[in-house]
mmCIF file of C-alpha atoms in Angstrom:
data_model
loop_
_atom_site.group_PDB
_atom_site.id
_atom_site.type_symbol
_atom_site.label_atom_id
_atom_site.label_comp_id
_atom_site.label_asym_id
_atom_site.label_seq_id
_atom_site.Cartn_x
_atom_site.Cartn_y
_atom_site.Cartn_z
ATOM 1 C CA SER A 1 22.808 13.992 -63.149
ATOM 2 C CA THR A 2 19.499 14.266 -65.595
ATOM 3 C CA GLN A 3 16.125 14.417 -64.443
ATOM 4 C CA SER A 4 13.034 13.097 -66.230
ATOM 5 C CA THR A 5 10.464 15.643 -67.944
ATOM 6 C CA GLY A 6 7.668 13.472 -66.510
ATOM 7 C CA SER A 7 8.902 13.651 -62.503
ATOM 8 C CA VAL A 8 8.402 16.250 -59.918
ATOM 9 C CA PRO A 9 11.231 18.304 -58.840
ATOM 10 C CA ASN A 10 12.537 17.820 -55.089
ATOM 11 C CA PHE A 11 12.326 21.244 -54.241
ATOM 12 C CA ILE A 12 8.653 21.387 -55.418
ATOM 13 C CA MET A 13 8.190 18.426 -52.629
ATOM 14 C CA VAL A 14 9.560 19.778 -49.738
ATOM 15 C CA PHE A 15 6.972 22.869 -50.130
ATOM 16 C CA PRO A 16 3.857 20.840 -48.729
ATOM 17 C CA ILE A 17 6.259 18.919 -45.617
ATOM 18 C CA ALA A 18 7.127 22.773 -44.934
ATOM 19 C CA ALA A 19 3.987 24.499 -45.119
ATOM 20 C CA ALA A 20 2.473 21.646 -43.224
ATOM 21 C CA ILE A 21 5.215 22.763 -40.173
ATOM 22 C CA ALA A 22 4.659 26.306 -40.768
ATOM 23 C CA MET A 23 0.721 25.566 -40.169
ATOM 24 C CA ALA A 24 1.422 23.565 -36.701
ATOM 25 C CA TRP A 25 3.880 26.017 -35.296
ATOM 26 C CA LEU A 26 1.633 29.436 -35.930
ATOM 27 C CA THR A 27 -1.452 26.672 -34.489
ATOM 28 C CA VAL A 28 0.666 26.646 -31.638
ATOM 29 C CA ALA A 29 1.466 30.201 -31.480
ATOM 30 C CA ALA A 30 -1.959 31.053 -31.692
ATOM 31 C CA ALA A 31 -2.349 29.258 -28.689
ATOM 32 C CA GLN A 32 0.088 30.398 -26.649
ATOM 33 C CA THR A 33 -0.759 33.728 -27.410
ATOM 34 C CA ASP A 34 -4.601 33.362 -26.526
ATOM 35 C CA CYS A 35 -3.534 31.579 -23.050
ATOM 36 C CA THR A 36 -1.235 34.653 -22.341
ATOM 37 C CA VAL A 37 -3.763 36.679 -20.189
ATOM 38 C CA THR A 38 -3.316 39.885 -17.228
ATOM 39 C CA LEU A 39 -5.847 39.443 -14.511
ATOM 40 C CA GLU A 40 -6.414 42.133 -11.858
ATOM 41 C CA SER A 41 -2.540 43.412 -13.094
ATOM 42 C CA ARG A 42 -0.738 40.175 -12.683
ATOM 43 C CA GLU A 43 0.007 38.117 -15.735
ATOM 44 C CA TYR A 44 -0.638 34.465 -16.133
ATOM 45 C CA ASN A 45 0.708 32.614 -18.742
ATOM 46 C CA VAL A 46 -1.281 29.860 -18.695
ATOM 47 C CA SER A 47 0.293 27.711 -22.042
ATOM 48 C CA ARG A 48 2.615 26.256 -20.277
ATOM 49 C CA MET A 49 0.566 23.294 -19.775
ATOM 50 C CA LEU A 50 -0.700 22.805 -22.997
ATOM 51 C CA ARG A 51 -0.126 19.783 -23.957
ATOM 52 C CA PRO A 52 -0.276 17.775 -28.152
ATOM 53 C CA GLY A 53 -4.553 16.455 -29.291
ATOM 54 C CA SER A 54 -2.835 13.370 -28.905
ATOM 55 C CA LEU A 55 -1.540 13.607 -25.350
ATOM 56 C CA PRO A 56 -3.669 15.089 -23.285
ATOM 57 C CA TYR A 57 -4.183 15.074 -19.320
ATOM 58 C CA ASN A 58 -6.403 11.883 -18.506
ATOM 59 C CA VAL A 59 -8.109 10.958 -14.480
ATOM 60 C CA THR A 60 -10.028 7.802 -13.510
ATOM 61 C CA GLY A 61 -13.334 7.802 -12.534
ATOM 62 C CA LYS A 62 -15.432 5.411 -11.396
ATOM 63 C CA SER A 63 -17.356 4.580 -14.126
ATOM 64 C CA SER A 64 -15.464 6.387 -17.170
ATOM 65 C CA SER A 65 -12.317 7.684 -17.718
ATOM 66 C CA TYR A 66 -11.531 11.010 -19.081
ATOM 67 C CA LYS A 67 -9.325 13.111 -20.891
ATOM 68 C CA PHE A 68 -8.943 16.846 -21.844
ATOM 69 C CA ASN A 69 -6.595 19.765 -22.592
ATOM 70 C CA VAL A 70 -6.439 23.320 -22.320
ATOM 71 C CA CYS A 71 -5.348 26.490 -24.399
ATOM 72 C CA LEU A 72 -8.009 26.135 -27.624
ATOM 73 C CA ASN A 73 -6.604 22.579 -27.984
ATOM 74 C CA LYS A 74 -9.076 20.084 -28.186
ATOM 75 C CA VAL A 75 -8.963 16.519 -27.458
ATOM 76 C CA VAL A 76 -9.164 12.833 -30.161
ATOM 77 C CA CYS A 77 -13.023 12.219 -28.921
ATOM 78 C CA GLY A 78 -13.623 9.576 -31.635
ATOM 79 C CA ALA A 79 -16.641 10.552 -34.055
ATOM 80 C CA GLY A 80 -16.676 13.295 -32.154
ATOM 81 C CA SER A 81 -13.707 14.887 -32.776
ATOM 82 C CA ALA A 82 -15.112 17.164 -35.559
ATOM 83 C CA MET A 83 -16.337 19.054 -33.165
ATOM 84 C CA SER A 84 -13.388 20.085 -31.308
ATOM 85 C CA PRO A 85 -14.200 18.985 -27.555
ATOM 86 C CA ALA A 86 -11.665 20.754 -24.608
ATOM 87 C CA ALA A 87 -12.586 16.812 -22.373
ATOM 88 C CA CYS A 88 -14.030 13.358 -23.194
ATOM 89 C CA GLU A 89 -15.170 10.606 -21.719
ATOM 90 C CA VAL A 90 -15.264 7.262 -22.554
ATOM 91 C CA ASP A 91 -17.661 4.985 -20.100
ATOM 92 C CA PHE A 92 -16.399 1.438 -19.103
ATOM 93 C CA ILE A 93 -19.300 -0.312 -19.864
ATOM 94 C CA THR A 94 -20.358 0.582 -23.482
ATOM 95 C CA GLU A 95 -17.040 1.742 -24.205
ATOM 96 C CA MET A 96 -18.751 5.374 -26.106
ATOM 97 C CA ASP A 97 -16.768 8.373 -26.599
ATOM 98 C CA TYR A 98 -18.521 11.453 -25.575
ATOM 99 C CA GLY A 99 -17.531 14.782 -25.747
ATOM 100 C CA TYR A 100 -18.387 18.162 -23.707
ATOM 101 C CA GLY A 101 -16.557 22.009 -24.111
ATOM 102 C CA ASP A 102 -16.358 23.785 -27.272
ATOM 103 C CA SER A 103 -11.869 23.786 -27.011
ATOM 104 C CA THR A 104 -12.395 27.038 -29.718
ATOM 105 C CA ARG A 105 -14.699 29.003 -26.944
ATOM 106 C CA MET A 106 -12.743 29.242 -23.640
ATOM 107 C CA SER A 107 -12.349 31.730 -21.380
ATOM 108 C CA ILE A 108 -10.274 32.549 -18.045
ATOM 109 C CA THR A 109 -10.412 34.067 -14.577
ATOM 110 C CA THR A 110 -8.903 34.484 -11.633
ATOM 111 C CA LEU A 111 -9.200 31.101 -8.637
ATOM 112 C CA ALA A 112 -11.631 32.168 -6.920
ATOM 113 C CA SER A 113 -11.973 31.545 -2.918
ATOM 114 C CA ALA A 114 -14.699 29.443 -3.196
ATOM 115 C CA ASP A 115 -12.659 27.051 -6.007
ATOM 116 C CA ILE A 116 -10.139 26.643 -3.400
ATOM 117 C CA GLU A 117 -12.503 25.875 -0.705
ATOM 118 C CA PHE A 118 -13.737 22.964 -3.851
ATOM 119 C CA ILE A 119 -10.549 21.699 -4.190
ATOM 120 C CA ASN A 120 -9.648 21.468 -0.292
ATOM 121 C CA THR A 121 -13.306 19.178 0.019
ATOM 122 C CA ASP A 122 -13.498 17.699 -2.762
ATOM 123 C CA TYR A 123 -10.007 16.538 -3.654
ATOM 124 C CA LYS A 124 -8.639 16.132 0.172
ATOM 125 C CA LEU A 125 -6.585 13.557 -0.145
ATOM 126 C CA SER A 126 -4.192 13.357 -3.184
ATOM 127 C CA THR A 127 -3.340 17.793 -2.564
ATOM 128 C CA PRO A 128 -2.088 19.447 0.446
ATOM 129 C CA GLU A 129 -4.399 21.831 1.326
ATOM 130 C CA PHE A 130 -4.603 25.230 -0.566
ATOM 131 C CA PRO A 131 -4.592 28.428 1.279
ATOM 132 C CA PRO A 132 -7.942 30.619 0.497
ATOM 133 C CA GLY A 133 -6.380 33.467 -0.682
ATOM 134 C CA ASP A 134 -3.764 31.189 -3.161
ATOM 135 C CA TYR A 135 -2.709 32.324 -6.718
ATOM 136 C CA GLY A 136 -4.825 30.914 -9.289
ATOM 137 C CA VAL A 137 -7.006 30.390 -12.764
ATOM 138 C CA THR A 138 -9.814 28.609 -14.016
ATOM 139 C CA ILE A 139 -10.107 27.940 -17.324
ATOM 140 C CA ARG A 140 -13.647 27.421 -18.465
ATOM 141 C CA PHE A 141 -15.136 26.088 -21.999
ATOM 142 C CA VAL A 142 -18.578 26.973 -23.113
ATOM 143 C CA PRO A 143 -21.069 23.894 -24.228
ATOM 144 C CA LEU A 144 -20.138 21.438 -27.573
ATOM 145 C CA SER A 145 -23.434 22.340 -28.676
ATOM 146 C CA SER A 146 -26.722 24.259 -28.157
ATOM 147 C CA SER A 147 -27.871 20.884 -27.111
ATOM 148 C CA SER A 148 -25.753 20.234 -24.850
ATOM 149 C CA GLU A 149 -25.428 22.130 -21.589
ATOM 150 C CA THR A 150 -22.356 19.851 -19.716
ATOM 151 C CA SER A 151 -19.750 22.640 -19.653
ATOM 152 C CA VAL A 152 -15.980 22.053 -18.533
ATOM 153 C CA VAL A 153 -14.050 23.739 -16.094
ATOM 154 C CA VAL A 154 -10.504 22.911 -15.281
ATOM 155 C CA LEU A 155 -8.701 24.453 -11.999
ATOM 156 C CA VAL A 156 -5.365 25.594 -11.590
ATOM 157 C CA PRO A 157 -4.255 26.652 -8.607
ATOM 158 C CA CYS A 158 -0.528 27.994 -7.852
ATOM 159 C CA ASP A 159 1.999 25.165 -7.091
ATOM 160 C CA PRO A 160 5.730 26.013 -8.918
ATOM 161 C CA SER A 161 6.257 22.209 -7.475
ATOM 162 C CA ALA A 162 3.800 20.526 -9.682
ATOM 163 C CA THR A 163 4.014 18.410 -12.292
ATOM 164 C CA ASP A 164 0.991 19.050 -13.906
ATOM 165 C CA THR A 165 -1.090 15.794 -12.733
ATOM 166 C CA PRO A 166 -4.302 15.802 -12.706
ATOM 167 C CA LEU A 167 -5.790 15.512 -9.146
ATOM 168 C CA ILE A 168 -7.991 12.639 -8.444
ATOM 169 C CA SER A 169 -11.173 13.256 -7.038
ATOM 170 C CA ASP A 170 -12.022 11.437 -3.479
ATOM 171 C CA ASP A 171 -15.063 10.156 -4.589
ATOM 172 C CA GLY A 172 -14.515 9.289 -8.038
ATOM 173 C CA SER A 173 -16.536 11.294 -9.971
ATOM 174 C CA TYR A 174 -15.736 14.698 -11.747
ATOM 175 C CA TRP A 175 -19.332 16.247 -12.284
ATOM 176 C CA SER A 176 -20.853 19.032 -11.006
ATOM 177 C CA ARG A 177 -22.847 22.061 -11.047
ATOM 178 C CA ASP A 178 -22.582 24.970 -12.832
ATOM 179 C CA LEU A 179 -23.233 27.882 -11.089
ATOM 180 C CA ALA A 180 -22.557 30.303 -13.755
ATOM 181 C CA THR A 181 -25.020 28.699 -16.272
ATOM 182 C CA GLY A 182 -27.097 26.455 -13.957
ATOM 183 C CA GLY A 183 -26.248 23.589 -15.620
ATOM 184 C CA SER A 184 -23.847 20.700 -15.573
ATOM 185 C CA SER A 185 -20.253 20.881 -15.716
ATOM 186 C CA LEU A 186 -16.753 18.408 -15.991
ATOM 187 C CA VAL A 187 -14.246 19.886 -13.110
ATOM 188 C CA PHE A 188 -10.584 18.912 -13.116
ATOM 189 C CA VAL A 189 -8.030 20.565 -10.701
ATOM 190 C CA VAL A 190 -4.524 20.652 -11.820
ATOM 191 C CA PRO A 191 -1.659 22.533 -9.935
ATOM 192 C CA SER A 192 0.692 23.821 -12.123
ATOM 193 C CA VAL A 193 3.358 26.640 -12.481
ATOM 194 C CA GLY A 194 0.606 28.290 -15.212
ATOM 195 C CA GLY A 195 -1.084 29.069 -12.297
ATOM 196 C CA CYS A 196 0.774 31.382 -11.022
ATOM 197 C CA PRO A 197 1.414 34.763 -11.878
ATOM 198 C CA VAL A 198 4.660 35.476 -14.474
ATOM 199 C CA GLY A 199 7.741 37.042 -12.710
ATOM 200 C CA GLU A 200 6.340 36.967 -8.765
ATOM 201 C CA ASP A 201 7.197 36.132 -5.518
ATOM 202 C CA PHE A 202 3.828 33.550 -5.560
ATOM 203 C CA GLY A 203 3.818 34.655 -1.348
ATOM 204 C CA SER A 204 1.959 32.603 0.849
ATOM 205 C CA GLY A 205 -0.008 30.347 -1.372
ATOM 206 C CA SER A 206 3.057 29.189 -2.484
ATOM 207 C CA ASP A 207 6.877 27.334 -1.405
ATOM 208 C CA GLY A 208 8.475 30.569 -3.281
ATOM 209 C CA GLY A 209 9.490 28.721 -6.679
ATOM 210 C CA ALA A 210 10.342 32.361 -7.849
ATOM 211 C CA GLY A 211 13.586 32.159 -5.603
ATOM 212 C CA MET A 212 16.536 29.867 -5.089
ATOM 213 C CA SER A 213 16.708 26.522 -2.375
ATOM 214 C CA ALA A 214 19.225 26.632 0.810
ATOM 215 C CA GLY A 215 21.025 23.869 -1.074
ATOM 216 C CA TRP A 216 21.260 25.712 -4.370
ATOM 217 C CA ILE A 217 22.486 28.745 -2.573
ATOM 218 C CA PHE A 218 25.392 26.687 -0.752
ATOM 219 C CA VAL A 219 26.254 25.136 -4.339
ATOM 220 C CA ILE A 220 27.230 28.204 -5.374
ATOM 221 C CA VAL A 221 28.538 30.097 -3.249
ATOM 222 C CA PHE A 222 31.000 27.077 -2.529
ATOM 223 C CA ILE A 223 31.959 26.597 -6.463
ATOM 224 C CA CYS A 224 32.349 30.408 -6.032
ATOM 225 C CA GLY A 225 34.351 30.721 -3.566
ATOM 226 C CA THR A 226 36.430 27.781 -4.858
ATOM 227 C CA VAL A 227 37.578 29.727 -7.599
ATOM 228 C CA VAL A 228 38.177 32.975 -6.279
ATOM 229 C CA TYR A 229 40.421 30.457 -3.821
ATOM 230 C CA CYS A 230 42.231 28.660 -6.546
ATOM 231 C CA ILE A 231 42.652 31.501 -8.771
ATOM 232 C CA GLY A 232 43.521 34.430 -6.231
ATOM 233 C CA GLY A 233 45.907 31.971 -4.622
ATOM 234 C CA ILE A 234 47.706 31.185 -8.088
ATOM 235 C CA VAL A 235 47.771 34.682 -9.215
ATOM 236 C CA PHE A 236 49.634 35.800 -5.434
ATOM 237 C CA LYS A 237 51.770 33.252 -5.460
ATOM 238 C CA HIS A 238 53.192 33.933 -8.466
ATOM 239 C CA GLN A 239 53.001 37.889 -8.072
ATOM 240 C CA LYS A 240 55.095 37.576 -4.894
ATOM 241 C CA TYR A 241 57.019 34.872 -4.724
ATOM 242 C CA GLY A 242 57.574 34.123 -8.620
ATOM 243 C CA TYR A 243 56.231 30.390 -7.832
ATOM 244 C CA SER A 244 55.122 28.576 -11.211
ATOM 245 C CA GLY A 245 53.659 25.606 -12.226
ATOM 246 C CA LEU A 246 52.330 23.100 -9.516
ATOM 247 C CA GLU A 247 54.333 25.312 -6.343
ATOM 248 C CA SER A 248 52.195 28.581 -7.119
ATOM 249 C CA ILE A 249 49.071 26.143 -5.716
ATOM 250 C CA PRO A 250 47.623 27.729 -2.765
ATOM 251 C CA HIS A 251 48.844 25.579 0.318
ATOM 252 C CA VAL A 252 50.276 23.107 -2.132
ATOM 253 C CA GLU A 253 51.821 21.009 0.589
ATOM 254 C CA PHE A 254 48.568 20.918 2.402
ATOM 255 C CA TRP A 255 46.530 19.212 -0.964
ATOM 256 C CA ARG A 256 49.707 16.778 -1.124
ATOM 257 C CA GLU A 257 49.322 14.902 2.175
ATOM 258 C CA VAL A 258 45.401 15.266 2.038
ATOM 259 C CA PRO A 259 45.329 11.316 0.052
ATOM 260 C CA SER A 260 47.984 10.466 3.079
ATOM 261 C CA LEU A 261 45.176 11.841 5.648
ATOM 262 C CA ILE A 262 42.366 10.842 4.188
ATOM 263 C CA LYS A 263 43.373 6.733 3.819
ATOM 264 C CA ASP A 264 45.154 7.434 7.669
ATOM 265 C CA GLY A 265 41.241 8.568 8.694
ATOM 266 C CA MET A 266 39.835 5.912 7.081
ATOM 267 C CA HIS A 267 42.146 3.593 8.726
ATOM 268 C CA PHE A 268 41.061 4.939 12.066
ATOM 269 C CA THR A 269 37.779 4.927 11.470
ATOM 270 C CA HIS A 270 38.369 1.190 10.256
ATOM 271 C CA THR A 271 39.763 0.071 13.078
ATOM 272 C CA THR A 272 38.134 2.088 15.616
ATOM 273 C CA PHE A 273 34.120 0.355 14.242
ATOM 274 C CA SER A 274 36.084 -3.095 14.186
ATOM 275 C CA GLY A 275 36.547 -2.706 17.874
ATOM 276 C CA VAL A 276 33.153 -1.166 18.625
ATOM 277 C CA PHE A 277 31.868 -4.391 16.904
ATOM 278 C CA TYR A 278 34.167 -7.082 17.414
ATOM 279 C CA PRO A 279 36.570 -6.457 20.263
ATOM 280 C CA ASP A 280 37.520 -10.677 20.526
ATOM 281 C CA SER A 281 38.528 -11.330 17.083
ATOM 282 C CA VAL A 282 40.483 -7.745 15.618
ATOM 283 C CA GLN A 283 41.891 -7.180 19.002
ATOM 284 C CA GLU A 284 45.299 -6.077 17.894
ATOM 285 C CA TYR A 285 48.569 -6.756 19.823
ATOM 286 C CA ALA A 286 50.458 -3.129 20.186
ATOM 287 C CA GLY A 287 51.930 -2.516 17.673
ATOM 288 C CA THR A 288 52.334 -5.799 15.141
ATOM 289 C CA GLY A 289 49.242 -5.645 13.389
ATOM 290 C CA VAL A 290 48.394 -9.207 13.980
ATOM 291 C CA SER A 291 45.250 -10.151 15.785
ATOM 292 C CA SER A 292 45.129 -11.957 19.076
ATOM 293 C CA GLU A 293 43.236 -14.575 17.942
ATOM 294 C CA SER A 294 45.435 -15.559 14.893
ATOM 295 C CA SER A 295 48.268 -14.349 17.106
ATOM 296 C CA SER A 296 47.249 -17.453 20.099
ATOM 297 C CA SER A 297 46.580 -20.484 17.281
ATOM 298 C CA TYR A 298 50.502 -19.360 15.659
ATOM 299 C CA THR A 299 52.000 -19.727 18.777
ATOM 300 C CA GLU A 300 50.252 -22.673 20.154
ATOM 301 C CA SER A 301 50.819 -24.780 17.173
ATOM 302 C CA LYS A 302 54.440 -23.886 16.396
ATOM 303 C CA TYR A 303 56.453 -22.202 19.641
ATOM 304 C CA PRO A 304 55.020 -22.069 22.663
ATOM 305 C CA VAL A 305 54.787 -19.224 24.520
ATOM 306 C CA PRO A 306 57.086 -19.830 27.966
ATOM 307 C CA LEU A 307 55.323 -19.307 31.361
ATOM 308 C CA PRO A 308 56.638 -15.897 32.870
ATOM 309 C CA VAL A 309 59.545 -16.666 36.185
ATOM 310 C CA SER A 310 60.722 -13.960 38.226
ATOM 311 C CA LYS A 311 63.725 -13.952 39.692
ATOM 312 C CA ALA A 312 63.616 -16.770 42.565
ATOM 313 C CA ASP A 313 63.175 -19.784 40.035
ATOM 314 C CA TYR A 314 66.940 -18.947 39.438
ATOM 315 C CA SER A 315 69.580 -21.124 41.317
ATOM 316 C CA GLN A 316 72.846 -19.565 42.085
ATOM 317 C CA VAL A 317 75.264 -20.979 39.812
ATOM 318 C CA LYS A 318 78.160 -22.825 41.066
ATOM 319 C CA THR A 319 81.757 -22.086 38.462
ATOM 320 C CA ASP A 320 85.291 -21.287 38.397
ATOM 321 C CA PRO A 321 85.263 -18.622 41.688
ATOM 322 C CA ASN A 322 88.476 -17.471 39.615
ATOM 323 C CA ASN A 323 85.704 -15.641 37.579
ATOM 324 C CA ALA A 324 84.097 -13.828 39.629
ATOM 325 C CA PHE A 325 83.258 -10.674 37.523
ATOM 326 C CA ALA A 326 81.262 -13.469 35.493
ATOM 327 C CA VAL A 327 79.994 -15.417 38.438
ATOM 328 C CA ASP A 328 78.700 -11.828 40.295
ATOM 329 C CA SER A 329 76.658 -10.570 36.848
ATOM 330 C CA TYR A 330 74.860 -13.713 36.601
ATOM 331 C CA ASN A 331 73.515 -13.868 40.275
ATOM 332 C CA ASP A 332 72.228 -10.417 39.864
ATOM 333 C CA LEU A 333 69.864 -11.577 37.643
#
């Protein structure tokens, strides 16, 4: 096929798209690198908490809603987005957006005991209490501009089972005094695995998320045992007795009887519980499978059951005296 001289070749149009994808990937990679830190000989990878700028973390206060992000990733905040804010406040009354914290100037430190005490005091209704020596990190963003005194602080206590959902303040306020700068700060709390040391058992400060639960251990042991039983049994019967096909299955006779055993068990269970809860309507005549209620209605309507009689009710039968055997046999009844 031919292409006109004035048109742009298709492969040239691909370059801008590829360049945009490459830049986005490099930006995320750089953010992840900057969010991996070593503190007190332990490595923390906060990039696990990274969210797109258009889908940040959200919390709702008494008079405003807030959205924020971590790992050098700004949030969209109206006209203030050009300044790369780390958090954004939307006032319910004025519907104005206010940006806080410089997302390009971030520091990460270990979570202090005072931070844990603050979480347990101000967020006690929305989270279980964290131990005083719990692992975690504090992410701090300096004020957005020289004219602002508001910093943004994100406290990340170690919680391997958390879904990275921000905690709700008990009093609906996220403002606090920043002891480091003397100004004010927006403080958010996000329990996350990002606050846990990489590759370590989290000790008493967590639920041991690095290990497997007892349920998973049972499942793994059960599956491995089943595989060993089947493969080992088949190989053993084939090598020792020369069985092949279905006959080589270990305990094949037992497994063939399993369906009927299950059926018998279900029938026994049904009969037992029916007898407990409905004794009058489902009591069966022995060996007949017919309930007493249905049997009585059947006999009354068609063939009445004769009353029981005793031997005394029969009279002596007179017959031919020559047939003594018949007379004696009948009278013996």
